[in-house]
Amino acid sequence: MRLCRYGKGGFEKPGVVDAEGRLRDLSKVVANIGPNELSPRGLKMLLKIKPESLPVVNGNQRLGVPYVGIGKFVAIGLNYSDHAKEANQPIPSEPVVFLKATTCISGPYDDVIQPRSSTKLDWEVELGVVIGSKAQYVPEDEALAHVAGYCVVNDVSERAFQMQSSQWDKGKGCDTFGPIGPWLVTADEIPDPQGLDMWLDVNGKRMQTGNTRTMIFSVAKLVSYVSHYMTLLPGDIITTGTPPGVGLGMKPNPVFLKPGDVMALGIRGLGEQRQKVVACPG
């Protein structure tokens, strides 16, 4: 099932995208899509619904973040060997974990705002993993049972901010640096998260092409690993790293985003995003 939220920012309604790509209104069934709806009990109820039985939503609707209640936005760095190489970093022996601020979260088609003093704004298409049930010290072979679904994430980064110290967070958590969506695709539709094609274009030029099969650490490994250091709760999201092709790694010279640039990105089965870069107001 492809779950989403649509409408003006702050006033989104819950929806479902049917097999023909039509948006259907879910608001008579649930008030919103959040941790309760993403729990095993909530998903069991939602998955019984036939999307074609719901009213079609007409018109060109804005799609927002596909669910609410994101308590933690966990990110994994250097999780593709080719990306580690282009970043001139060693292949990690265990996952590199950092946090993106929840205030960076935005819709899949909302503008990305270049922060003040930004000089090295960059892109990263990533697979997002949404937690559906509490995960604490979870064995790897049980980890995927705690996943509610998957989505596209653009881990927007400001490299100058990121490299100012050994801590990456301030280059990863600026406002609008976490577009999520367009949908949350429930885990039953993605039996193997390690076989998904992914891509990203800037101004119509293909910059990133990859597949989740080349992750250094699998989704199951990441969920298990992170759960040994912090308790994961329903609604938490883990963004799992990016394949090669980021602006920082361009040869012979890095390429960075500027106002007016447009990013388009997607993952097979999970939909596509599109963001325009705009200057910080004021």
Tab-separated table of C-alpha atoms in Angstrom:
chain	number	residue	atom	x	y	z
A	1	MET	CA	0.000	0.000	0.000
A	2	ARG	CA	1.227	3.477	-0.878
A	3	LEU	CA	0.332	5.814	1.982
A	4	CYS	CA	0.630	9.576	1.677
A	5	ARG	CA	-0.585	12.906	3.022
A	6	TYR	CA	-1.840	15.642	0.739
A	7	GLY	CA	-2.866	19.277	0.922
A	8	LYS	CA	-1.520	22.600	2.124
A	9	GLY	CA	1.421	22.428	4.527
A	10	GLY	CA	0.192	21.962	8.084
A	11	PHE	CA	-3.271	20.923	6.912
A	12	GLU	CA	-2.536	17.649	5.111
A	13	LYS	CA	-5.069	14.831	4.933
A	14	PRO	CA	-4.253	11.118	4.841
A	15	GLY	CA	-4.402	9.407	1.457
A	16	VAL	CA	-3.629	6.282	-0.526
A	17	VAL	CA	-2.280	6.033	-4.067
A	18	ASP	CA	-4.030	3.215	-5.941
A	19	ALA	CA	-2.598	0.828	-8.535
A	20	GLU	CA	-3.431	3.279	-11.353
A	21	GLY	CA	-1.652	6.148	-9.606
A	22	ARG	CA	-4.830	7.913	-8.497
A	23	LEU	CA	-4.899	9.679	-5.150
A	24	ARG	CA	-7.629	8.411	-2.811
A	25	ASP	CA	-8.926	10.089	0.349
A	26	LEU	CA	-8.274	8.095	3.545
A	27	SER	CA	-9.611	10.692	5.991
A	28	LYS	CA	-12.891	8.855	6.671
A	29	VAL	CA	-10.858	5.858	7.860
A	30	VAL	CA	-8.092	7.521	9.900
A	31	ALA	CA	-7.524	11.093	11.014
A	32	ASN	CA	-3.855	10.978	10.083
A	33	ILE	CA	-1.003	8.607	9.276
A	34	GLY	CA	1.344	8.344	12.237
A	35	PRO	CA	2.929	5.897	14.676
A	36	ASN	CA	-0.383	4.260	15.619
A	37	GLU	CA	-1.284	3.635	11.991
A	38	LEU	CA	2.233	2.323	11.275
A	39	SER	CA	2.174	-0.160	14.150
A	40	PRO	CA	1.538	-3.816	13.273
A	41	ARG	CA	-2.065	-3.487	14.473
A	42	GLY	CA	-2.612	-0.235	12.567
A	43	LEU	CA	-1.123	-1.551	9.346
A	44	LYS	CA	-3.153	-4.742	9.589
A	45	MET	CA	-6.290	-2.609	9.643
A	46	LEU	CA	-5.163	-0.368	6.777
A	47	LEU	CA	-4.088	-3.258	4.577
A	48	LYS	CA	-7.634	-4.646	4.687
A	49	ILE	CA	-8.882	-1.535	2.878
A	50	LYS	CA	-9.357	-1.713	-0.879
A	51	PRO	CA	-8.036	1.601	-2.276
A	52	GLU	CA	-10.614	1.536	-5.086
A	53	SER	CA	-13.350	1.763	-2.429
A	54	LEU	CA	-12.106	5.193	-1.323
A	55	PRO	CA	-13.103	8.489	-2.964
A	56	VAL	CA	-10.793	9.858	-5.652
A	57	VAL	CA	-9.143	13.200	-4.852
A	58	ASN	CA	-9.399	15.468	-7.884
A	59	GLY	CA	-7.080	18.263	-8.905
A	60	ASN	CA	-3.347	18.795	-8.594
A	61	GLN	CA	-2.649	18.214	-4.924
A	62	ARG	CA	0.542	18.989	-3.021
A	63	LEU	CA	2.011	15.879	-1.393
A	64	GLY	CA	3.512	16.423	2.024
A	65	VAL	CA	5.641	14.191	4.230
A	66	PRO	CA	3.790	10.853	4.026
A	67	TYR	CA	3.366	10.443	7.775
A	68	VAL	CA	3.699	12.356	11.050
A	69	GLY	CA	5.324	11.516	14.362
A	70	ILE	CA	8.967	11.200	13.354
A	71	GLY	CA	10.708	11.150	16.720
A	72	LYS	CA	14.184	10.351	15.381
A	73	PHE	CA	15.721	10.927	11.961
A	74	VAL	CA	18.715	8.574	12.006
A	75	ALA	CA	21.187	8.688	9.121
A	76	ILE	CA	23.957	6.379	7.963
A	77	GLY	CA	27.071	7.739	6.284
A	78	LEU	CA	29.400	6.164	3.728
A	79	ASN	CA	27.257	3.054	3.287
A	80	TYR	CA	28.189	2.488	-0.377
A	81	SER	CA	31.819	1.611	-1.050
A	82	ASP	CA	31.995	3.702	-4.252
A	83	HIS	CA	30.648	6.730	-2.400
A	84	ALA	CA	33.212	6.309	0.387
A	85	LYS	CA	35.910	6.212	-2.276
A	86	GLU	CA	34.710	9.379	-4.035
A	87	ALA	CA	34.587	11.131	-0.643
A	88	ASN	CA	38.186	10.055	0.011
A	89	GLN	CA	37.076	8.144	3.104
A	90	PRO	CA	37.961	4.597	4.148
A	91	ILE	CA	35.274	1.942	3.831
A	92	PRO	CA	33.783	1.814	7.333
A	93	SER	CA	34.167	-1.344	9.397
A	94	GLU	CA	30.855	-0.616	11.097
A	95	PRO	CA	27.986	1.773	10.314
A	96	VAL	CA	28.608	5.511	10.599
A	97	VAL	CA	25.603	6.877	12.509
A	98	PHE	CA	24.516	10.504	12.836
A	99	LEU	CA	21.221	12.324	13.357
A	100	LYS	CA	19.400	14.781	11.138
A	101	ALA	CA	17.312	17.387	12.968
A	102	THR	CA	13.586	16.709	12.692
A	103	THR	CA	13.135	20.403	11.826
A	104	CYS	CA	14.826	19.662	8.480
A	105	ILE	CA	11.945	17.433	7.332
A	106	SER	CA	9.981	18.665	4.317
A	107	GLY	CA	7.695	17.397	1.589
A	108	PRO	CA	8.978	15.640	-1.529
A	109	TYR	CA	8.197	18.561	-3.856
A	110	ASP	CA	8.861	21.460	-1.487
A	111	ASP	CA	11.685	23.899	-2.224
A	112	VAL	CA	15.119	23.300	-0.713
A	113	ILE	CA	16.370	26.501	0.911
A	114	GLN	CA	20.071	27.244	0.612
A	115	PRO	CA	21.164	28.378	4.107
A	116	ARG	CA	22.900	31.658	4.773
A	117	SER	CA	26.659	31.403	4.214
A	118	SER	CA	26.229	28.145	2.296
A	119	THR	CA	28.818	27.520	-0.418
A	120	LYS	CA	28.761	23.727	-0.908
A	121	LEU	CA	25.159	22.545	-1.116
A	122	ASP	CA	24.921	18.912	-2.199
A	123	TRP	CA	22.437	16.106	-2.950
A	124	GLU	CA	22.092	12.458	-1.830
A	125	VAL	CA	19.336	10.065	-2.931
A	126	GLU	CA	18.725	7.487	-0.190
A	127	LEU	CA	16.399	4.686	0.879
A	128	GLY	CA	14.419	5.578	3.996
A	129	VAL	CA	13.380	2.805	6.399
A	130	VAL	CA	10.366	3.556	8.606
A	131	ILE	CA	10.061	1.760	11.934
A	132	GLY	CA	6.680	0.238	12.813
A	133	SER	CA	7.290	-1.435	16.154
A	134	LYS	CA	9.640	-0.820	19.070
A	135	ALA	CA	13.140	-2.111	18.326
A	136	GLN	CA	15.609	-2.559	21.173
A	137	TYR	CA	18.610	-4.923	20.942
A	138	VAL	CA	17.019	-6.598	17.922
A	139	PRO	CA	18.858	-9.534	16.277
A	140	GLU	CA	19.638	-8.997	12.607
A	141	ASP	CA	17.470	-11.928	11.505
A	142	GLU	CA	14.442	-10.334	13.218
A	143	ALA	CA	15.083	-6.729	12.239
A	144	LEU	CA	12.881	-6.455	9.134
A	145	ALA	CA	9.847	-7.502	11.202
A	146	HIS	CA	10.134	-4.097	12.894
A	147	VAL	CA	9.901	-2.172	9.601
A	148	ALA	CA	6.568	-0.599	8.614
A	149	GLY	CA	7.696	0.497	5.161
A	150	TYR	CA	10.085	2.358	2.916
A	151	CYS	CA	10.342	5.750	1.216
A	152	VAL	CA	12.614	8.034	-0.772
A	153	VAL	CA	14.813	10.488	1.156
A	154	ASN	CA	17.019	13.273	-0.185
A	155	ASP	CA	19.767	13.681	2.407
A	156	VAL	CA	20.550	17.266	1.406
A	157	SER	CA	23.930	18.306	2.785
A	158	GLU	CA	26.012	21.456	3.157
A	159	ARG	CA	29.565	20.151	2.834
A	160	ALA	CA	31.331	23.264	4.146
A	161	PHE	CA	29.246	23.101	7.328
A	162	GLN	CA	29.648	19.321	7.504
A	163	MET	CA	33.451	19.419	7.351
A	164	GLN	CA	33.951	22.188	9.898
A	165	SER	CA	34.407	19.569	12.620
A	166	SER	CA	34.338	15.806	13.123
A	167	GLN	CA	30.577	16.001	13.759
A	168	TRP	CA	28.416	16.064	10.615
A	169	ASP	CA	25.103	17.121	12.117
A	170	LYS	CA	25.194	20.837	11.390
A	171	GLY	CA	25.777	20.171	7.707
A	172	LYS	CA	22.857	17.753	7.577
A	173	GLY	CA	20.071	19.283	9.630
A	174	CYS	CA	19.364	22.716	8.132
A	175	ASP	CA	15.764	23.578	7.310
A	176	THR	CA	14.435	21.661	4.254
A	177	PHE	CA	17.443	19.277	4.221
A	178	GLY	CA	15.211	16.208	4.674
A	179	PRO	CA	12.620	15.776	1.906
A	180	ILE	CA	10.681	12.535	2.522
A	181	GLY	CA	8.157	10.848	0.229
A	182	PRO	CA	6.151	11.032	-1.973
A	183	TRP	CA	4.719	7.899	-0.337
A	184	LEU	CA	5.395	5.452	2.412
A	185	VAL	CA	5.238	2.038	0.730
A	186	THR	CA	4.344	-0.674	3.223
A	187	ALA	CA	6.868	-3.436	3.769
A	188	ASP	CA	4.632	-6.147	2.281
A	189	GLU	CA	5.191	-4.548	-1.155
A	190	ILE	CA	8.993	-4.526	-0.779
A	191	PRO	CA	9.945	-8.097	0.176
A	192	ASP	CA	13.638	-7.421	-0.525
A	193	PRO	CA	14.903	-3.891	0.181
A	194	GLN	CA	18.341	-4.912	-1.153
A	195	GLY	CA	17.401	-4.830	-4.826
A	196	LEU	CA	16.063	-1.341	-5.522
A	197	ASP	CA	17.319	0.874	-8.353
A	198	MET	CA	17.857	4.510	-7.404
A	199	TRP	CA	18.766	7.674	-9.310
A	200	LEU	CA	19.119	11.447	-9.048
A	201	ASP	CA	19.240	14.175	-11.717
A	202	VAL	CA	20.279	17.809	-11.385
A	203	ASN	CA	18.820	20.129	-14.037
A	204	GLY	CA	17.958	17.084	-16.138
A	205	LYS	CA	21.459	15.577	-16.015
A	206	ARG	CA	21.879	12.152	-14.413
A	207	MET	CA	24.250	12.454	-11.470
A	208	GLN	CA	23.562	9.356	-9.369
A	209	THR	CA	22.688	5.825	-10.437
A	210	GLY	CA	22.779	2.986	-7.952
A	211	ASN	CA	21.092	-0.003	-6.397
A	212	THR	CA	20.585	-0.869	-2.753
A	213	ARG	CA	22.229	-4.259	-3.339
A	214	THR	CA	25.601	-2.467	-3.162
A	215	MET	CA	25.089	-1.220	0.393
A	216	ILE	CA	27.960	-2.113	2.698
A	217	PHE	CA	25.497	-2.721	5.552
A	218	SER	CA	22.033	-4.065	4.700
A	219	VAL	CA	18.747	-2.656	5.962
A	220	ALA	CA	18.430	-5.566	8.407
A	221	LYS	CA	21.964	-4.971	9.693
A	222	LEU	CA	21.317	-1.240	10.130
A	223	VAL	CA	18.047	-1.645	12.021
A	224	SER	CA	19.658	-4.218	14.302
A	225	TYR	CA	22.833	-2.160	14.782
A	226	VAL	CA	21.095	1.121	15.581
A	227	SER	CA	18.694	-0.648	17.990
A	228	HIS	CA	21.690	-1.626	20.129
A	229	TYR	CA	22.552	2.044	20.718
A	230	MET	CA	19.131	3.725	20.830
A	231	THR	CA	15.615	2.396	21.119
A	232	LEU	CA	13.770	2.774	17.834
A	233	LEU	CA	10.072	3.629	18.109
A	234	PRO	CA	7.205	3.595	15.598
A	235	GLY	CA	7.625	6.508	13.210
A	236	ASP	CA	11.397	6.753	13.555
A	237	ILE	CA	13.178	6.752	10.201
A	238	ILE	CA	16.629	5.541	9.178
A	239	THR	CA	18.065	6.923	5.947
A	240	THR	CA	20.575	4.398	4.744
A	241	GLY	CA	23.310	6.128	2.743
A	242	THR	CA	23.811	7.180	-0.853
A	243	PRO	CA	25.458	5.678	-3.945
A	244	PRO	CA	28.263	7.528	-5.796
A	245	GLY	CA	27.631	10.652	-7.835
A	246	VAL	CA	27.288	13.401	-5.228
A	247	GLY	CA	28.533	16.876	-6.082
A	248	LEU	CA	31.438	16.660	-3.655
A	249	GLY	CA	32.843	13.706	-5.598
A	250	MET	CA	32.679	15.219	-9.086
A	251	LYS	CA	36.000	15.150	-10.967
A	252	PRO	CA	38.077	17.126	-11.713
A	253	ASN	CA	36.172	19.725	-9.670
A	254	PRO	CA	33.272	19.382	-7.229
A	255	VAL	CA	29.875	20.673	-8.350
A	256	PHE	CA	27.468	22.236	-5.874
A	257	LEU	CA	23.862	23.407	-6.016
A	258	LYS	CA	22.821	27.020	-6.434
A	259	PRO	CA	19.455	28.794	-6.405
A	260	GLY	CA	17.412	27.865	-9.458
A	261	ASP	CA	18.799	24.334	-9.715
A	262	VAL	CA	16.287	21.481	-9.750
A	263	MET	CA	16.833	18.028	-8.280
A	264	ALA	CA	14.728	15.063	-9.414
A	265	LEU	CA	15.244	11.692	-7.748
A	266	GLY	CA	13.567	8.369	-7.196
A	267	ILE	CA	13.745	4.724	-6.151
A	268	ARG	CA	12.042	1.929	-8.057
A	269	GLY	CA	8.681	1.154	-6.478
A	270	LEU	CA	8.868	4.056	-4.032
A	271	GLY	CA	8.098	7.027	-6.290
A	272	GLU	CA	9.901	10.208	-7.249
A	273	GLN	CA	10.734	13.570	-5.703
A	274	ARG	CA	11.483	16.969	-7.218
A	275	GLN	CA	12.884	20.042	-5.464
A	276	LYS	CA	13.945	23.490	-6.618
A	277	VAL	CA	16.774	25.210	-4.776
A	278	VAL	CA	15.931	28.718	-3.551
A	279	ALA	CA	17.968	31.319	-1.700
A	280	CYS	CA	17.426	31.847	2.014
A	281	PRO	CA	15.089	34.834	2.400
A	282	GLY	CA	16.234	37.945	4.161
